[in-house]
Short mmCIF file of C-alpha atoms and ligand atoms in Angstrom, two decimals:
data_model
loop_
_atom_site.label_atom_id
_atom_site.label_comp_id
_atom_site.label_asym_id
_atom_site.label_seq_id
_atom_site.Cartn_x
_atom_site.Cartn_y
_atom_site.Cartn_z
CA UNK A 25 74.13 334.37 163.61
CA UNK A 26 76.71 331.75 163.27
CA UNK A 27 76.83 328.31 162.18
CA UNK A 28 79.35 326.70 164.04
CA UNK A 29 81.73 328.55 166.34
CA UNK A 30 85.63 327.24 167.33
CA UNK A 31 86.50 327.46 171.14
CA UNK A 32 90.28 327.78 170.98
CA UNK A 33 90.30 326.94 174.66
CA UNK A 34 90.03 324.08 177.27
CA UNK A 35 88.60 323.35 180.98
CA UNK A 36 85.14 325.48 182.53
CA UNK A 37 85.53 328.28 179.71
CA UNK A 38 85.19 326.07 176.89
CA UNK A 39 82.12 324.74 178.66
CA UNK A 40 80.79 328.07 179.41
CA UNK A 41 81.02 328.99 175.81
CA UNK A 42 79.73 325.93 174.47
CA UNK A 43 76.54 325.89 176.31
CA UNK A 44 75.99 329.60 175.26
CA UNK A 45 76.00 328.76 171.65
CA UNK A 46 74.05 325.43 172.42
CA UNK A 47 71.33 327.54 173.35
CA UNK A 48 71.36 329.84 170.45
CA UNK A 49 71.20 326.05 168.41
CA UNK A 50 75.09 326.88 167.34
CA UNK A 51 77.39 323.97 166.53
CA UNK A 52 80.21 323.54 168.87
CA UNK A 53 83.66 322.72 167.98
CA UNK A 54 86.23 321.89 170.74
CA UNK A 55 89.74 321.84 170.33
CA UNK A 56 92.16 319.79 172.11
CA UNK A 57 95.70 318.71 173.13
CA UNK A 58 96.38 315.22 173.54
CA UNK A 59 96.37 315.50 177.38
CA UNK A 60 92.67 316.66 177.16
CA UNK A 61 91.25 313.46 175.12
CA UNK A 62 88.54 312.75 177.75
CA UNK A 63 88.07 316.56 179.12
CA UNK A 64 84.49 317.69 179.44
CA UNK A 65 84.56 320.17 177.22
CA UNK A 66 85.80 317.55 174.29
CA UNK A 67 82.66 315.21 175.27
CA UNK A 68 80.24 317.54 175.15
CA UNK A 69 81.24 319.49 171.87
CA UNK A 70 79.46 318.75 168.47
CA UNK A 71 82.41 317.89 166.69
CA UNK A 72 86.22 317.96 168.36
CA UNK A 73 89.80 318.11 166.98
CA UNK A 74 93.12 317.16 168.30
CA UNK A 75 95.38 320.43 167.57
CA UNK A 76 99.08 319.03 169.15
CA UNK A 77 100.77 317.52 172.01
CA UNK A 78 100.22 318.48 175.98
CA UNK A 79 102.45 322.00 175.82
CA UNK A 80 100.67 325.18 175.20
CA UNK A 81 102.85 326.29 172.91
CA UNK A 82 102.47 323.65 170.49
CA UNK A 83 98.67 322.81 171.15
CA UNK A 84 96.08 325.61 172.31
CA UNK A 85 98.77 328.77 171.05
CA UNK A 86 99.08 327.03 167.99
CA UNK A 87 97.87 329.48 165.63
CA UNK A 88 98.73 327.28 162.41
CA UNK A 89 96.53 324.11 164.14
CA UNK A 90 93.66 326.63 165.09
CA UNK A 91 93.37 327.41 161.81
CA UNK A 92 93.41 324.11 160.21
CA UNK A 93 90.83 322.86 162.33
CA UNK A 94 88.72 325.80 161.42
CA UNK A 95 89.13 324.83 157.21
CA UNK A 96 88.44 320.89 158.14
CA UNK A 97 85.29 321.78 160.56
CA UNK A 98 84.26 324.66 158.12
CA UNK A 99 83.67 326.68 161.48
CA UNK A 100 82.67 330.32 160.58
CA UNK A 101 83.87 332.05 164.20
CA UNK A 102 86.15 331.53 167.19
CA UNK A 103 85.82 332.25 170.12
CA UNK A 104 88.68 332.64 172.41
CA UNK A 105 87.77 332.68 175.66
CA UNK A 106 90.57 333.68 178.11
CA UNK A 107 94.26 333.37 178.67
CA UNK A 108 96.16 332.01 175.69
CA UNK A 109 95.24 333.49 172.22
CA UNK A 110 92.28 335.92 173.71
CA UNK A 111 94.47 338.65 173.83
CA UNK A 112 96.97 337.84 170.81
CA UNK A 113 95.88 340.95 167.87
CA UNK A 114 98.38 338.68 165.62
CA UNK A 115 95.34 335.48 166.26
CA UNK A 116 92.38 337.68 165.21
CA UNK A 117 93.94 339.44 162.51
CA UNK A 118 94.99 335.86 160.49
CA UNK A 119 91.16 334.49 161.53
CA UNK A 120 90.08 337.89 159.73
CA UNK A 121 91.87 337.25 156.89
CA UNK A 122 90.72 333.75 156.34
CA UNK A 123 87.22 335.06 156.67
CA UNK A 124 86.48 333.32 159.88
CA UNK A 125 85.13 335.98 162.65
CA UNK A 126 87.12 336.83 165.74
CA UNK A 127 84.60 336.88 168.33
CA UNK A 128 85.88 339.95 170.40
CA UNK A 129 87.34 343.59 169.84
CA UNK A 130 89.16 344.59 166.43
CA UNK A 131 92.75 343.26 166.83
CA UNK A 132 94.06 347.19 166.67
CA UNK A 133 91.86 347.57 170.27
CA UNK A 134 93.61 344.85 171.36
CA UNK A 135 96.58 345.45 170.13
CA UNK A 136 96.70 349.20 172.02
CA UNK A 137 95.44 347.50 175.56
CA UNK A 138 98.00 345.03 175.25
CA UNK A 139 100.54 347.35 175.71
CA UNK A 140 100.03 348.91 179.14
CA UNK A 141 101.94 352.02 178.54
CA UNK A 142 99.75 352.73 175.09
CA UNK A 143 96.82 351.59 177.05
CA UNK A 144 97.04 354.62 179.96
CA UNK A 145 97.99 356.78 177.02
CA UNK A 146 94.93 355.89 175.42
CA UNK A 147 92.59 355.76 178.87
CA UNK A 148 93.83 359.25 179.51
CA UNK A 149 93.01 360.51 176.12
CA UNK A 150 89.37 359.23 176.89
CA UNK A 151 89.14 361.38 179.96
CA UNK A 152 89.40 357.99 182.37
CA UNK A 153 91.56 359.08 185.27
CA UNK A 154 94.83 357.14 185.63
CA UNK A 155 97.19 356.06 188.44
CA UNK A 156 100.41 358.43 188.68
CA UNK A 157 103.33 357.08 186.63
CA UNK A 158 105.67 357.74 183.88
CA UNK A 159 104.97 359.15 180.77
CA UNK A 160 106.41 355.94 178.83
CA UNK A 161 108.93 353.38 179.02
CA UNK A 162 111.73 353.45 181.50
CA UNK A 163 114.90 352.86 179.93
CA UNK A 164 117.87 353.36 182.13
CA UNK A 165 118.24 353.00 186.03
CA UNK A 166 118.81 357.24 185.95
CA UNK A 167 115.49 357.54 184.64
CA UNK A 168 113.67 355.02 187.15
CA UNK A 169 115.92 356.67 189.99
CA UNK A 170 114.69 360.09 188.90
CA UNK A 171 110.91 359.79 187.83
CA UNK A 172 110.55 357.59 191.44
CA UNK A 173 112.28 360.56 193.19
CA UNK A 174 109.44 362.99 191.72
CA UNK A 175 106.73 360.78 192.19
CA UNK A 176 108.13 359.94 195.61
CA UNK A 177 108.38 356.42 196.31
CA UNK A 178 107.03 353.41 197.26
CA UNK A 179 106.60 352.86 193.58
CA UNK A 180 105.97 350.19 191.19
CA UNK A 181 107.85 348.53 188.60
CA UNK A 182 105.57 347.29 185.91
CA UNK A 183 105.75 345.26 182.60
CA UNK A 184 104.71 347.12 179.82
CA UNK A 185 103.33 343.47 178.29
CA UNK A 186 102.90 342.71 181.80
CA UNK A 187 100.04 339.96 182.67
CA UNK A 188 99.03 337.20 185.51
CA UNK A 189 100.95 339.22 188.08
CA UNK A 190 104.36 339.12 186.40
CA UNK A 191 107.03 341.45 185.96
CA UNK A 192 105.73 343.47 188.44
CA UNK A 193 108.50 344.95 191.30
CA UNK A 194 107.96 347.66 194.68
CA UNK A 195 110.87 350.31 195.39
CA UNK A 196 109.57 350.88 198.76
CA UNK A 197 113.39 353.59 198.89
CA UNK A 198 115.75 354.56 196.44
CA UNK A 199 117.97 351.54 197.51
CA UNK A 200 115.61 349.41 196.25
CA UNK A 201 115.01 350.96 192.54
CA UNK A 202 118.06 349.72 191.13
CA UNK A 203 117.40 346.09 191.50
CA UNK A 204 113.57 346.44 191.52
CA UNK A 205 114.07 347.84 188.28
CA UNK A 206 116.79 345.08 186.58
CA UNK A 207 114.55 342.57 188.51
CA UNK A 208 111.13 343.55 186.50
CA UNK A 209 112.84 344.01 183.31
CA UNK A 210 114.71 340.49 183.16
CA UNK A 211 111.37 339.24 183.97
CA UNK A 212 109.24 340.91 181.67
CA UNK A 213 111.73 339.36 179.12
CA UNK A 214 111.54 335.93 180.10
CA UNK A 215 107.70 335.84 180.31
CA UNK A 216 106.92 337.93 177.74
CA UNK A 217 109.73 338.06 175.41
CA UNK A 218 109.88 342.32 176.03
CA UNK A 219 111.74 343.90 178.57
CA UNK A 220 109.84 347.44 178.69
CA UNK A 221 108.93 348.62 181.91
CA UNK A 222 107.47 351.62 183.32
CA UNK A 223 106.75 352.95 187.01
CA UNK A 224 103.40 353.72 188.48
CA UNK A 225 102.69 355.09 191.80
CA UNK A 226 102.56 352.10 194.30
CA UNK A 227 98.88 352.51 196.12
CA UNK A 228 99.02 351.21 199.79
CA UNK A 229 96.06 350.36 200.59
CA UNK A 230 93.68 350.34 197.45
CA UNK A 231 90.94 347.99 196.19
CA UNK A 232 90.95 346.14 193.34
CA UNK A 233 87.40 347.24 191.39
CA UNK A 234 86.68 346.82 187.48
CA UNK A 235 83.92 347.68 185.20
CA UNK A 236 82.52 345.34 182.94
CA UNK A 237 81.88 347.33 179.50
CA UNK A 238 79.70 345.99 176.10
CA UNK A 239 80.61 348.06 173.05
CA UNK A 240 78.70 347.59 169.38
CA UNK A 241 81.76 348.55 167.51
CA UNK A 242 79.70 351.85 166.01
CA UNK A 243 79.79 353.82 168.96
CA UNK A 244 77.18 352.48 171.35
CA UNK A 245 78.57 351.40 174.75
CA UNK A 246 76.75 350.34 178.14
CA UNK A 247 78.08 349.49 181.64
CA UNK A 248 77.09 346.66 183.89
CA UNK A 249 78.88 347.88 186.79
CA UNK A 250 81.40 346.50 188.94
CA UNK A 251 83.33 343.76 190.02
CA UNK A 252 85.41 344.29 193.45
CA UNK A 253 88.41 341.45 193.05
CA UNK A 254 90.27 342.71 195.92
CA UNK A 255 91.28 339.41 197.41
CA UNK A 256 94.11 338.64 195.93
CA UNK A 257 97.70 336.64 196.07
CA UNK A 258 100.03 337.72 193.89
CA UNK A 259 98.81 340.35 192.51
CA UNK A 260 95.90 337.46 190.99
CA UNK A 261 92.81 337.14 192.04
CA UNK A 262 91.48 335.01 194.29
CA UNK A 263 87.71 335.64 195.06
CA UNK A 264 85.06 337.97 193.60
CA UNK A 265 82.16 340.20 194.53
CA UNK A 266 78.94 342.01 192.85
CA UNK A 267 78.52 344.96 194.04
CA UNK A 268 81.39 346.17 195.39
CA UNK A 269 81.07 346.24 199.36
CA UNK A 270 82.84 350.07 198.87
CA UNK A 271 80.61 351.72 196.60
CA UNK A 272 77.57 353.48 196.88
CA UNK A 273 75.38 354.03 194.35
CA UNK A 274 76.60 357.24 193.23
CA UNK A 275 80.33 356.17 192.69
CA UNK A 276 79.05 353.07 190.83
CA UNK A 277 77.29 355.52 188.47
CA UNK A 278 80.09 358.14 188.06
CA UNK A 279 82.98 355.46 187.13
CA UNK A 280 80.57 353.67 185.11
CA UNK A 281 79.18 356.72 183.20
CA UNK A 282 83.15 357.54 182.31
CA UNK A 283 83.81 354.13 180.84
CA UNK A 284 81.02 353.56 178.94
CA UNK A 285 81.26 357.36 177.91
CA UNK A 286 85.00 356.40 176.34
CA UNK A 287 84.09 352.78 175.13
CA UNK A 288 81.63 354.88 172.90
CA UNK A 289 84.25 357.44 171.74
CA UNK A 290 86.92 354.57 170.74
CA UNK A 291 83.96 352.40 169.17
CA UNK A 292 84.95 349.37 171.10
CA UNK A 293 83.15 346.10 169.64
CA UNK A 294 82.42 343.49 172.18
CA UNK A 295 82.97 342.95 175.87
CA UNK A 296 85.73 344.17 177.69
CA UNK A 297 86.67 345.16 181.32
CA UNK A 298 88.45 348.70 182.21
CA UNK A 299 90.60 347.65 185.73
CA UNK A 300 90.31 350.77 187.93
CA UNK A 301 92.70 350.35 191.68
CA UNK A 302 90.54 352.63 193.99
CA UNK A 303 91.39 354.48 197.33
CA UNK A 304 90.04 357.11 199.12
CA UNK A 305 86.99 357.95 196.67
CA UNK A 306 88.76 358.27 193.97
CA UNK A 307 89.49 355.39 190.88
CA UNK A 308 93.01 355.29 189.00
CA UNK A 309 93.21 352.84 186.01
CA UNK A 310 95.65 350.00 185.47
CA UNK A 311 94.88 348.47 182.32
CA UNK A 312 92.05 346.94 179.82
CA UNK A 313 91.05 343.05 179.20
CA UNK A 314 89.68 343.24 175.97
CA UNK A 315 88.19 339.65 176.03
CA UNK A 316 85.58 337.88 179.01
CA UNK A 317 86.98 337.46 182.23
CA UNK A 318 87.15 334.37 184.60
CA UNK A 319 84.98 335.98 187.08
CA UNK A 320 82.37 337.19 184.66
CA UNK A 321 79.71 335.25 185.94
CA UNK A 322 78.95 337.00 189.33
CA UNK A 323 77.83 340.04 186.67
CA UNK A 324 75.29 337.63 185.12
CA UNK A 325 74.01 336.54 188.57
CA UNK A 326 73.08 340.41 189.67
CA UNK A 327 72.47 341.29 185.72
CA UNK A 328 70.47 338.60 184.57
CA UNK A 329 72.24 338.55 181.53
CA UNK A 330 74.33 335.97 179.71
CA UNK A 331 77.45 337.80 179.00
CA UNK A 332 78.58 334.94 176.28
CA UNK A 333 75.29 335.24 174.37
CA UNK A 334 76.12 339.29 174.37
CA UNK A 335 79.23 338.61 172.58
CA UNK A 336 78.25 336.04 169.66
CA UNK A 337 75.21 338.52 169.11
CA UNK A 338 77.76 341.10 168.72
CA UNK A 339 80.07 339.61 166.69
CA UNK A 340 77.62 338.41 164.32
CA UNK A 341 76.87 342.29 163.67
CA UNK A 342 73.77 342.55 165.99
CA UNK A 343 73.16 345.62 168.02
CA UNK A 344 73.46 345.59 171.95
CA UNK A 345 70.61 343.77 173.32
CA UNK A 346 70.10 346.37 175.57
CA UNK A 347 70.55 349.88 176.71
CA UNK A 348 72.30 351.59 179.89
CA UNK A 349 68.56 352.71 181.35
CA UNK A 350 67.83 348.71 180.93
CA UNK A 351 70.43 347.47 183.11
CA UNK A 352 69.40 346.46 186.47
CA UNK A 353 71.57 344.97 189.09
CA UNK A 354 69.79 342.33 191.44
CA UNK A 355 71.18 341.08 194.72
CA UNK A 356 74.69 339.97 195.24
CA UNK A 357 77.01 337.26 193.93
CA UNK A 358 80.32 336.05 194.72
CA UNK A 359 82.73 333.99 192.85
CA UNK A 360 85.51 331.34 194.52
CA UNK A 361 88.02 330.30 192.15
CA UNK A 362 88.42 326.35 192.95
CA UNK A 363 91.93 325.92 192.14
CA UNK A 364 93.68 322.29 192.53
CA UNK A 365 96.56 323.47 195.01
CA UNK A 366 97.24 323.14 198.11
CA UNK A 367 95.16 325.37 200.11
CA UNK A 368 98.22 326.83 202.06
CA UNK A 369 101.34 326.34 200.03
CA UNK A 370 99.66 326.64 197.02
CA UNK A 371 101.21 323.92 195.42
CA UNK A 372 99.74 322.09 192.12
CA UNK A 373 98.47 319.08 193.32
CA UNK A 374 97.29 317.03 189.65
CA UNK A 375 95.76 313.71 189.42
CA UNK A 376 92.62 311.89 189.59
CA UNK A 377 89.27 313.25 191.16
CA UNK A 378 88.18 309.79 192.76
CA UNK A 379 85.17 311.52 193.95
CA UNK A 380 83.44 314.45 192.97
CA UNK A 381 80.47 316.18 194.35
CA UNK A 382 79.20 320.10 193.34
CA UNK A 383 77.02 321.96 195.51
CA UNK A 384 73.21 323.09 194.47
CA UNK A 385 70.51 324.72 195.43
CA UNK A 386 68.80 328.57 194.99
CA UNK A 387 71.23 330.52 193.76
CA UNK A 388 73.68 327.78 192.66
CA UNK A 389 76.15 328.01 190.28
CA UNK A 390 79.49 325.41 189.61
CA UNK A 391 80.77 325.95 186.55
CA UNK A 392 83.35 323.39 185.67
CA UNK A 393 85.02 320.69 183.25
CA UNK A 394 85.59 318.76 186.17
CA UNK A 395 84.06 315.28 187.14
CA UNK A 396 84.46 312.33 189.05
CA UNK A 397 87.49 309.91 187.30
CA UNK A 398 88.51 312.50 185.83
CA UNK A 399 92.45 313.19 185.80
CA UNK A 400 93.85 316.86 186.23
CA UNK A 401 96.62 317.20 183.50
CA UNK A 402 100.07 319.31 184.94
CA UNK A 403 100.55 320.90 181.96
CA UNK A 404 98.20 324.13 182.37
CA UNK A 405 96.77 326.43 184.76
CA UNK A 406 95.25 325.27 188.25
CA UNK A 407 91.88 326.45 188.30
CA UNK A 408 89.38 323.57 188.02
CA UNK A 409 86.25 324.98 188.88
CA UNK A 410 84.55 328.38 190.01
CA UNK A 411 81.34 328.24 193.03
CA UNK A 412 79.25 331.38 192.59
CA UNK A 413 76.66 332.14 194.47
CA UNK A 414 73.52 334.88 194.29
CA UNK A 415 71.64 336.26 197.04
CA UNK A 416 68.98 339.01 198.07
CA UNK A 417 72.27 340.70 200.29
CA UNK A 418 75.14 340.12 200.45
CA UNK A 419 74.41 338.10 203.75
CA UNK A 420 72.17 336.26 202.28
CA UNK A 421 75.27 335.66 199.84
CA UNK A 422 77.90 334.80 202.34
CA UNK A 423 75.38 332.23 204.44
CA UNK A 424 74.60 330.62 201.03
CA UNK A 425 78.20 330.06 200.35
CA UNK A 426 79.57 329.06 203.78
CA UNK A 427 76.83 326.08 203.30
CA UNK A 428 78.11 325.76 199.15
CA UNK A 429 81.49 325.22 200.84
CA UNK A 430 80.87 322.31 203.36
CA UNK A 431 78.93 320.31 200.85
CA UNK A 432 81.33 320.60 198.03
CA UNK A 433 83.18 317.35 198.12
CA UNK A 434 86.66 316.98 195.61
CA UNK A 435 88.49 313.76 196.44
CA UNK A 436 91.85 312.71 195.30
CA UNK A 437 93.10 316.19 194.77
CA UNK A 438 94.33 319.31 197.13
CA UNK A 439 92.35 322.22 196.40
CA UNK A 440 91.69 325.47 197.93
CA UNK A 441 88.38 324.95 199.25
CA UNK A 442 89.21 324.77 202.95
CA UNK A 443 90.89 328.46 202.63
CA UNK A 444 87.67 329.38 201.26
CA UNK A 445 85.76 328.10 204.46
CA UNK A 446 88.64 329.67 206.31
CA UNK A 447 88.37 333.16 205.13
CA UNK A 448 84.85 333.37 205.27
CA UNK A 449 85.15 333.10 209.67
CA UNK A 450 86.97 335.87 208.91
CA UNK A 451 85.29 339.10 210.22
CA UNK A 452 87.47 341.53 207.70
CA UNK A 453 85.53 339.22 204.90
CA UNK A 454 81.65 339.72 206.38
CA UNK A 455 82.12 343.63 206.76
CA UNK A 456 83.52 343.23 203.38
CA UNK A 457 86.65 345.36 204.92
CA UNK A 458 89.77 344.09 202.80
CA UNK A 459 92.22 345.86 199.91
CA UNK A 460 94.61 343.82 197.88
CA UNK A 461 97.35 343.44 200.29
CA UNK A 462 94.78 341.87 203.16
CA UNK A 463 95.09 337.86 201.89
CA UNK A 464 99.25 338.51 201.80
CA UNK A 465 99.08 339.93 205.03
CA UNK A 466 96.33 337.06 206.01
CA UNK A 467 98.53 334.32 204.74
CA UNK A 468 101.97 335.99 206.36
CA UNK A 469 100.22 335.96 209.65
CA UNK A 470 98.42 332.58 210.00
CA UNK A 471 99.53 329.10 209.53
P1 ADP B 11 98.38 342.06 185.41
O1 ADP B 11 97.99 342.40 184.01
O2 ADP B 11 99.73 341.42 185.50
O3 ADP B 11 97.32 341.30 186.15
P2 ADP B 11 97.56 344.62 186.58
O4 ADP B 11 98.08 345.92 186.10
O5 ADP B 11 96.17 344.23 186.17
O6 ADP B 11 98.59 343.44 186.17
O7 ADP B 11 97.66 344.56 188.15
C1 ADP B 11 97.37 343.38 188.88
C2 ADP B 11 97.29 343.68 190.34
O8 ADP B 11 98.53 344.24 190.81
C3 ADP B 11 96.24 344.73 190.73
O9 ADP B 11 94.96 344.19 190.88
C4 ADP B 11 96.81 345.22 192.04
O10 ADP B 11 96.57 344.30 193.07
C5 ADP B 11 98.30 345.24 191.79
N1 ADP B 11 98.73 346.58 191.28
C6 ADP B 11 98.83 346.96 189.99
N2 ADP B 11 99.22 348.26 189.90
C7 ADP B 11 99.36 348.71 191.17
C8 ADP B 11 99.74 349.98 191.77
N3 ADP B 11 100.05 351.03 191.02
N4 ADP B 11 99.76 350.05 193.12
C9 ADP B 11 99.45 348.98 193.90
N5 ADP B 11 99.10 347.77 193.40
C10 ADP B 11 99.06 347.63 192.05
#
């Protein structure tokens, strides 16, 4: 096992990670920008080093500063957690070469998921079923007027380095195609600095339901079933469930059986989730995450297992601590992403939390950098906390988090806890009857 692991992130994720290795009696080092001085996840590391100024791009995607506070810490792993460099192949192949582990997949898996188009190419090569769409890249407005016309629209414009929802465009006729299509691609190129797009079948009313895989990197791979993230804005998620409310048994089994089945064929090392859309039975693939996800933790509420631990095990060359016949799924959990916005426009809304109070209790969990004085930075992404709660049934689940809701108290802030208490009067939420379009729709129809 390690030493002393890197966490080349910030906020609840650093934290996450740095109680993990706490546990397995790893040193912690934290990284920081100079906005994040007095962040939680700088406190409560072993040792902590300042790697730039507020901006991303000179601070936590700094690849030069990561590295430099890995040779003055001596720290002999990193782990990425998500969003910036978890998904950068460039990041984990300089770590590599400086003999300090990546702690995820090798930087050729993530290199092919990264690119959506190689990505189908590859899940359909592995027998996963995909959703409709073209063959590869879409280069001219003939092409994307003629592969929609076969495929028969609406379709969907897509980045092929697409990610967080962006570069993503409906041609609900062919009017729309040409500027859907000019749209996506000037997009693509300002977020992601590559304007290659290619067109999927646009599902109307689908839900939103991945697998969470565990790979060993020499061809063993298990399953621990599903995560419905259906509730979306933006094509980003919103709120989280374990088990999905629109699977049975059998399904769960079948779609998890496939994954695992081609996790094991392309020797994937570490944890990873394969993103399926699914309507009417049947499951069509989107794309890979080769790295932990932000709504992980409602699979270690009905698992029992700590997905974290999982993946320094891994990377430090250990076998999977356990096989598919040993995974059981317990109860139900669901996951609210507390972001500081306004709960209707969805505006930031930075500052100080002048008063904080989490919710507790059975079946309990806040995880979150956040405290009481402490001041929200503008510089990076919203979400400030995630309330997950377990029950028996899901129920049991929703009663438990209704009550996690009222007692939760953030002061000094906006944040999107009253939509939370909102959506759960909804009766579309308790029969768990919603696809991705039903919080647009929600939000379009009530003020
Ligand atoms: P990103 O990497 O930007 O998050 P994804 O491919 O994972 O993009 O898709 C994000 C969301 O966009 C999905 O969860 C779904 O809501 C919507 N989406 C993606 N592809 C389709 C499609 N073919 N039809 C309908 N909705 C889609």
């Amino acid at each position: 096992m390690f030493d002393k692991v890197l966490i080349a992130n910030r906020g609840e994720i650093a934290l996450r990670i740095q109680r993990a290795c706490k546990e397995l009696g790893i040193a912690t080092v934290a990284v920081h920008s100079t906005a994040d001085a007095d962040a939680m996840h700088v406190r409560l590391a072993d040792e902590s080093v300042c790697i730039g100024p507020p901006r991303s791009s000179e601070s936590y995607l700094n690849i030069p500063s990561l590295l430099a506070a890995c040779e003055i810490t001596g720290a002999d792993a990193v782990h990425p957690g998500y969003g910036f460099l978890s998904e950068n192949a460039r990041f984990a192949e300089i770590l590599e070469d400086h003999g300090v582990t990546f702690i995820g997949p090798t930087s050729e898996h993530i290199r092919t998921m990264g690119d959506k188009i190689a990505a189908k190419e590859t899940a359909r090569r592995l027998d996963i079923p995909v959703v409709p769409g073209s063959d590869g890249a879409i280069e001219s407005i003939e092409d994307a007027e003629r592969v929609a016309q076969e495929m028969s629209y609406p379709v969907l414009i897509k980045a092929a380095a697409g990610g967080g929802g962006r570069g993503m465009k409906v041609a609900s006729s062919p009017e729309s195609i040409e500027e859907a299509f000019i749209t996506a691609r000037t997009e693509a190129k300002a977020a992601f600095g590559d304007d290659a797009v290619y067109i999927e079948k646009y599902l109307e009313k689908p839900r939103h339901i991945e697998i969470q895989v565990f790979g060993d990197g020499r061809g063993k791979a298990i399953h621990l079933g599903e995560r419905d993230c259906s509730l979306q804005r933006r094509h980003q998620k919103v709120f989280e469930e374990a088990p999905s409310p629109a699977l049975n048994a059998e399904a769960r089994a079948r779609i998890g059986s496939i994954v695992s089945k081609a996790m094991s064929k392309m020797k994937y090392r570490g944890a990873g989730t394969v993103e399926f859309l699914y309507e009417n039975g049947e499951f069509f693939f989107i794309e890979m995450n080769t790295r932990l996800q932000v709504e992980h933790p409602i699979t270690e509420m009905i698992t029992g297992l700590d997905l974290v631990i999982e993946q320094l095990r891994i990377a430090s060359g250990a076998p999977l601590s356990l096989k598919q016949e040993d995974v059981t799924f317990s109860g139900h959990a669901i996951e609210c992403r507390i972001n500081a916005e306004h709960p209707r426009t969805f505006r930031p809304s930075p500052g100080e939390i002048t008063y904080w109070h989490p919710p507790g209790g059975l079946g309990v969990r806040v995880d979150s950098g956040a405290y009481q004085g402490y001041r929200i930075p503008p510089y990076y992404d919203s979400l400030i906390g995630k309330l997950i709660v377990h029950g028996k049934t899901r129920n049991e689940c929703l009663m438990r988090l209704r009550r996690c809701l009222s007692e939760f108290v953030i002061d000094g802030i906006e944040t999107t806890i009253p939509l939370f208490q909102e959506l759960l009067g909804e009766q579309d939420i308790a029969n768990g009857l919603y696809d991705i379009h039903w919080l647009e729709n929600y939000l379009a129809t009530h003020d």
